[in-house]
Amino acid sequence: MRKSIQLLDATLRDGGQGLEDAFKNNISNSYFPSNIIPRIINLISDSGVDIIELGAIEYSKEDKKKFAIYQSIEELSKTMPNIRNENQLYAGLYIGPDTPLNNIPEWNPSLVEGVRVILRYSELEKSLNYCAALSKKGYKVFIQPMLTMRYTDEELVRVINSANEMSAYALYFVDSYGYMQNNDIQRLFDFYNSRLNEDIRIGFHAHNNMSLAYSNVLNFLNIDTDRMLIIDSCSTGMGQGAGNLQTELIIPYLNHKFCKQYKFDPILEICDILEELFPFDYLWGYSVTRLLPAIYNTAYKYALIMRHKYNLTFKEINHILLNMPNDLRSRYTTENVEMLVYKYK
């Protein structure tokens, strides 16, 4: 069976942000050695994956290249291989609409062609205008409404209308905290599909807090549609929180079910590299610590900090998450977690 599906590998981007997150919260000092990043990029390219996300873009006073986080699109684009497969698309992700648009050049062949932009919920209009401006500069824009489940129907219509107006490359729904169920996948797809221009791809970014990423992605892939679909994955599932759909898990399925021809060996080489570098059972993957916030539709960092900084038991964490105010669930802050722990004790 042939179907219009693209696979986006986000190992360096989501994995790098996961490493930075662990570093900032004093959980780990792990990072990508400088010689490893080009090696991973070349191996992903060798696999034939359709879209390769090279990292994130965020202006900072600190040098974060060891987390595949770059100061500018020019700096990120320098990591592209010298020899590129013309059928592959290279991309980077803007962590919000913060880099001044005047500092972002018009697209040219020396730069990644794809840009993903995380929509900031508190600045939705600014984020959408930012996406539209990048589209006018010639980039293929992927719109990422992080934690899509928090959006009202009216807000999603606004996002969809904006995607149509700017002729976005793709519009995603994003399971940021890993609690979406199969019925949520179908509902969001139907909502998007009935309103989105036919040439705009629908993408799905899954997280694995409840071990549902693979199941949810299979449900997404098997929806009866002629629309082009994009799914995201990372080698070993490396990523923020419990991590993402594993590239090594989905490639055999895509090759068998949808007649794709992705090469498996390069991905397994990446898995070997990552297993040697990082204790991924600790940094990402299923754990009770990552499960509990997903049960309550809550940001995973709450439980992570309660467990590793405050040494709370699972029972204590569960009690706090069960009873915390709903308006705190979607956005983690250190002040919020301190207040919750203090109130509990």
XYZ file of C-alpha atoms in Angstrom:
345
model
C 0.000 0.000 0.000
C 1.348 3.414 -0.949
C 0.277 6.500 0.918
C 1.476 10.100 1.110
C 3.501 9.978 4.327
C 6.651 11.841 5.297
C 8.849 10.894 8.245
C 10.574 13.693 10.153
C 13.489 12.754 12.394
C 13.821 15.104 15.389
C 16.554 13.247 17.294
C 18.917 16.210 17.517
C 16.274 18.876 18.091
C 13.929 17.212 20.593
C 16.762 15.162 22.039
C 18.922 18.249 22.407
C 16.160 20.165 24.140
C 15.671 17.207 26.460
C 19.372 17.245 27.350
C 19.264 20.999 27.948
C 16.192 20.599 30.132
C 17.930 17.945 32.240
C 21.011 20.168 32.501
C 19.035 23.246 33.605
C 17.254 21.223 36.291
C 20.462 19.620 37.634
C 19.402 16.137 36.558
C 22.225 15.470 34.090
C 25.310 17.069 32.562
C 24.983 15.120 29.316
C 25.320 16.769 25.909
C 26.174 15.978 22.285
C 29.967 15.909 21.738
C 30.858 18.198 18.826
C 32.045 15.327 16.629
C 28.827 13.374 17.156
C 26.354 15.902 15.733
C 27.611 15.719 12.104
C 27.876 11.951 12.404
C 24.237 11.656 13.455
C 23.126 14.044 10.695
C 24.943 12.006 8.046
C 23.442 8.763 9.321
C 19.910 10.189 9.321
C 20.534 11.397 5.773
C 21.778 7.935 4.777
C 18.561 6.387 6.101
C 16.482 8.255 3.533
C 14.227 9.902 6.125
C 12.215 12.619 4.373
C 12.744 15.556 6.750
C 15.748 16.072 9.023
C 15.409 18.534 11.888
C 18.933 19.705 12.648
C 18.190 21.481 15.907
C 16.504 24.456 17.510
C 17.078 28.189 17.082
C 17.029 30.444 20.128
C 19.008 33.598 20.745
C 20.862 33.227 24.034
C 23.843 34.689 25.859
C 25.069 31.116 26.315
C 26.560 28.833 23.676
C 24.132 25.911 23.449
C 25.481 24.138 20.375
C 26.213 21.071 22.520
C 22.415 20.720 22.805
C 21.903 21.347 19.051
C 20.456 24.761 19.920
C 21.818 27.543 17.729
C 21.813 31.334 17.827
C 20.571 31.804 14.264
C 19.274 29.984 11.226
C 22.610 30.657 9.525
C 24.515 28.922 12.331
C 22.144 25.954 12.328
C 22.320 25.657 8.535
C 26.091 25.204 8.653
C 25.476 21.709 10.036
C 23.841 20.546 6.786
C 25.920 17.909 4.966
C 27.956 19.083 1.981
C 26.381 16.355 -0.145
C 22.609 16.307 0.223
C 19.860 14.096 -1.067
C 17.694 16.331 -3.240
C 14.585 14.534 -1.986
C 15.302 15.381 1.652
C 14.214 18.540 3.433
C 16.362 20.039 6.198
C 14.662 22.025 8.929
C 15.169 23.916 12.169
C 12.787 24.937 14.928
C 12.221 28.398 16.364
C 11.427 28.143 20.079
C 8.788 30.848 19.861
C 8.539 34.142 17.936
C 11.542 35.804 19.572
C 14.320 36.226 17.001
C 13.730 39.657 15.394
C 12.402 39.135 11.880
C 14.893 41.676 10.539
C 17.665 39.323 11.701
C 16.304 36.401 9.668
C 17.457 36.439 6.036
C 15.361 35.666 3.003
C 15.618 31.983 2.200
C 18.484 30.950 -0.072
C 19.978 27.516 -0.862
C 22.659 27.858 1.840
C 19.928 27.762 4.503
C 17.569 25.069 5.742
C 14.363 25.275 3.769
C 11.988 24.178 6.502
C 11.284 26.131 9.691
C 9.056 24.982 12.491
C 7.669 27.586 14.849
C 6.262 26.803 18.276
C 3.138 28.879 18.748
C 3.226 30.626 22.105
C -0.271 30.256 23.505
C -0.047 33.523 25.450
C 1.051 35.326 22.267
C -0.960 33.484 19.650
C -1.488 36.373 17.246
C 2.173 37.382 17.416
C 3.208 33.765 16.791
C 0.947 33.398 13.750
C 2.137 36.694 12.288
C 5.699 35.480 12.807
C 4.938 32.297 10.855
C 3.381 34.327 8.042
C 6.440 36.581 7.847
C 8.755 33.557 7.575
C 6.576 32.156 4.811
C 6.905 35.446 2.911
C 10.685 35.155 3.269
C 10.507 31.919 1.277
C 10.681 29.278 4.008
C 8.476 26.204 4.229
C 6.710 26.852 7.521
C 5.599 24.096 9.895
C 3.126 25.490 12.455
C 3.396 23.871 15.901
C 0.570 24.631 18.357
C 2.283 23.060 21.352
C -0.079 21.286 23.738
C -2.805 21.385 21.100
C -5.355 19.907 23.500
C -5.505 23.178 25.446
C -6.790 25.091 22.397
C -10.489 25.830 22.069
C -12.238 25.132 18.774
C -12.323 28.872 18.111
C -8.580 29.168 18.674
C -7.865 26.211 16.396
C -10.014 27.774 13.666
C -7.894 30.916 13.985
C -4.719 28.832 13.602
C -6.121 26.919 10.618
C -7.292 30.088 8.871
C -3.853 31.603 9.343
C -2.204 28.451 7.952
C -4.442 28.694 4.883
C -3.725 32.392 4.378
C 0.057 31.957 4.482
C 0.048 28.650 2.519
C 1.912 26.905 5.325
C 3.831 23.739 4.504
C 2.331 21.848 7.441
C 0.077 22.283 10.452
C 0.611 19.953 13.380
C -1.233 18.759 16.394
C 1.192 18.216 19.236
C 0.834 15.867 22.215
C 3.325 17.820 24.323
C 2.574 16.076 27.624
C 1.826 12.645 26.199
C -1.768 12.141 27.298
C -3.680 12.122 24.003
C -5.810 9.057 23.249
C -6.771 7.540 19.894
C -10.136 9.320 19.864
C -8.309 12.651 20.292
C -6.216 11.868 17.204
C -9.285 11.195 15.080
C -11.138 14.256 16.394
C -8.253 16.652 15.742
C -7.544 15.188 12.311
C -11.189 15.550 11.273
C -11.276 19.104 12.627
C -8.145 20.081 10.689
C -8.939 18.135 7.550
C -12.374 19.688 7.031
C -10.985 23.244 7.213
C -7.403 23.113 5.951
C -6.402 23.716 2.327
C -5.789 20.414 0.551
C -2.113 21.062 -0.200
C -1.160 21.687 3.446
C 0.207 18.674 5.280
C -1.133 17.573 8.650
C 1.574 16.537 11.090
C 1.493 14.681 14.395
C 4.136 15.016 17.108
C 3.653 12.337 19.775
C 5.154 12.024 23.248
C 5.347 8.795 25.162
C 4.455 9.567 28.782
C 1.662 6.975 28.784
C 3.398 4.654 26.280
C 0.808 5.602 23.656
C 3.010 7.263 21.027
C 3.246 4.196 18.758
C -0.440 3.340 19.086
C -1.502 6.923 18.431
C 0.783 7.227 15.405
C -0.539 3.990 13.889
C -4.064 5.309 14.322
C -3.031 8.566 12.627
C -1.331 6.764 9.727
C -4.306 4.522 9.072
C -6.877 7.293 8.807
C -8.580 7.067 5.409
C -7.346 10.192 3.642
C -5.549 11.386 0.526
C -3.882 14.209 2.426
C -0.107 14.207 2.915
C 0.754 13.274 6.508
C 3.916 13.907 8.528
C 4.950 11.968 11.615
C 7.854 12.827 13.901
C 10.227 10.367 15.520
C 13.576 10.222 17.309
C 16.148 7.446 17.505
C 15.679 5.545 20.808
C 12.743 7.902 21.386
C 15.191 10.503 22.684
C 13.371 13.698 23.603
C 11.758 15.868 26.225
C 9.751 14.276 29.018
C 9.265 10.585 28.306
C 10.542 11.123 24.802
C 8.992 10.535 21.400
C 8.000 7.838 18.970
C 11.115 5.773 18.258
C 12.484 6.019 14.708
C 13.726 2.428 14.910
C 10.211 1.293 15.821
C 8.279 3.087 13.080
C 10.629 2.563 10.101
C 10.045 -1.212 9.783
C 6.291 -0.582 9.961
C 6.402 2.114 7.274
C 8.587 -0.025 5.019
C 6.288 -3.022 5.362
C 2.848 -1.401 5.455
C 3.350 1.589 3.156
C 6.108 0.360 0.814
C 8.620 2.924 2.060
C 12.308 2.270 1.444
C 13.982 3.766 4.500
C 17.316 2.178 5.366
C 17.331 0.619 8.822
C 21.054 0.132 9.471
C 21.954 3.863 9.735
C 19.233 4.345 12.356
C 20.555 1.392 14.344
C 24.020 2.966 14.209
C 22.536 6.105 15.761
C 20.908 3.977 18.467
C 24.320 2.481 19.259
C 25.835 5.968 19.517
C 23.083 7.250 21.801
C 23.094 4.182 24.033
C 26.835 4.588 24.524
C 26.572 8.318 25.259
C 23.457 8.617 27.382
C 21.662 6.619 30.078
C 18.385 7.044 28.219
C 16.411 4.889 30.663
C 17.033 7.738 33.104
C 16.858 10.776 30.831
C 13.835 9.704 28.785
C 11.592 6.719 28.252
C 8.715 5.406 30.336
C 8.833 6.010 34.083
C 6.283 6.422 36.841
C 7.584 9.972 37.322
C 6.638 10.829 33.739
C 3.393 8.871 33.812
C 1.792 10.646 36.775
C 1.551 14.165 35.272
C 0.170 12.719 32.017
C -2.691 11.123 33.959
C -3.710 14.587 35.139
C -3.002 16.449 31.851
C -0.167 18.313 33.550
C 3.304 19.517 32.523
C 5.797 16.704 33.098
C 8.373 18.980 34.764
C 6.259 19.229 37.904
C 6.735 15.557 38.725
C 10.333 15.528 37.515
C 11.346 18.289 39.933
C 9.231 16.935 42.795
C 11.000 13.614 42.422
C 14.598 14.683 41.781
C 14.853 17.951 43.708
C 12.402 17.439 46.566
C 12.734 13.627 46.787
C 8.986 13.091 47.068
C 7.516 9.601 46.852
C 5.264 8.636 43.959
C 2.319 8.659 46.358
C 3.127 12.212 47.449
C 3.572 13.395 43.864
C 0.278 11.806 42.877
C -1.546 13.528 45.738
C -0.161 16.945 44.766
C -0.936 16.512 41.065
C -4.439 15.258 41.803
C -5.289 18.292 43.922
C -3.365 21.128 42.256
C -5.308 24.056 40.729
C -6.200 23.449 37.089
C -4.884 26.827 35.976
C -1.342 25.759 36.905
C -1.304 22.501 34.962
C -0.352 23.673 31.479
C 2.584 25.899 32.383
C 5.388 24.808 34.700
C 7.332 27.383 36.714
C 9.762 26.932 39.604
C 7.558 29.221 41.692
C 4.528 27.010 41.074
C 6.258 23.794 42.068
C 7.781 25.376 45.182
C 4.357 26.623 46.241
C 2.732 23.229 45.661
C 5.397 21.301 47.561
C 5.405 23.800 50.441
C 1.612 23.668 50.654
C 1.651 19.859 50.705
C 4.277 19.622 53.429
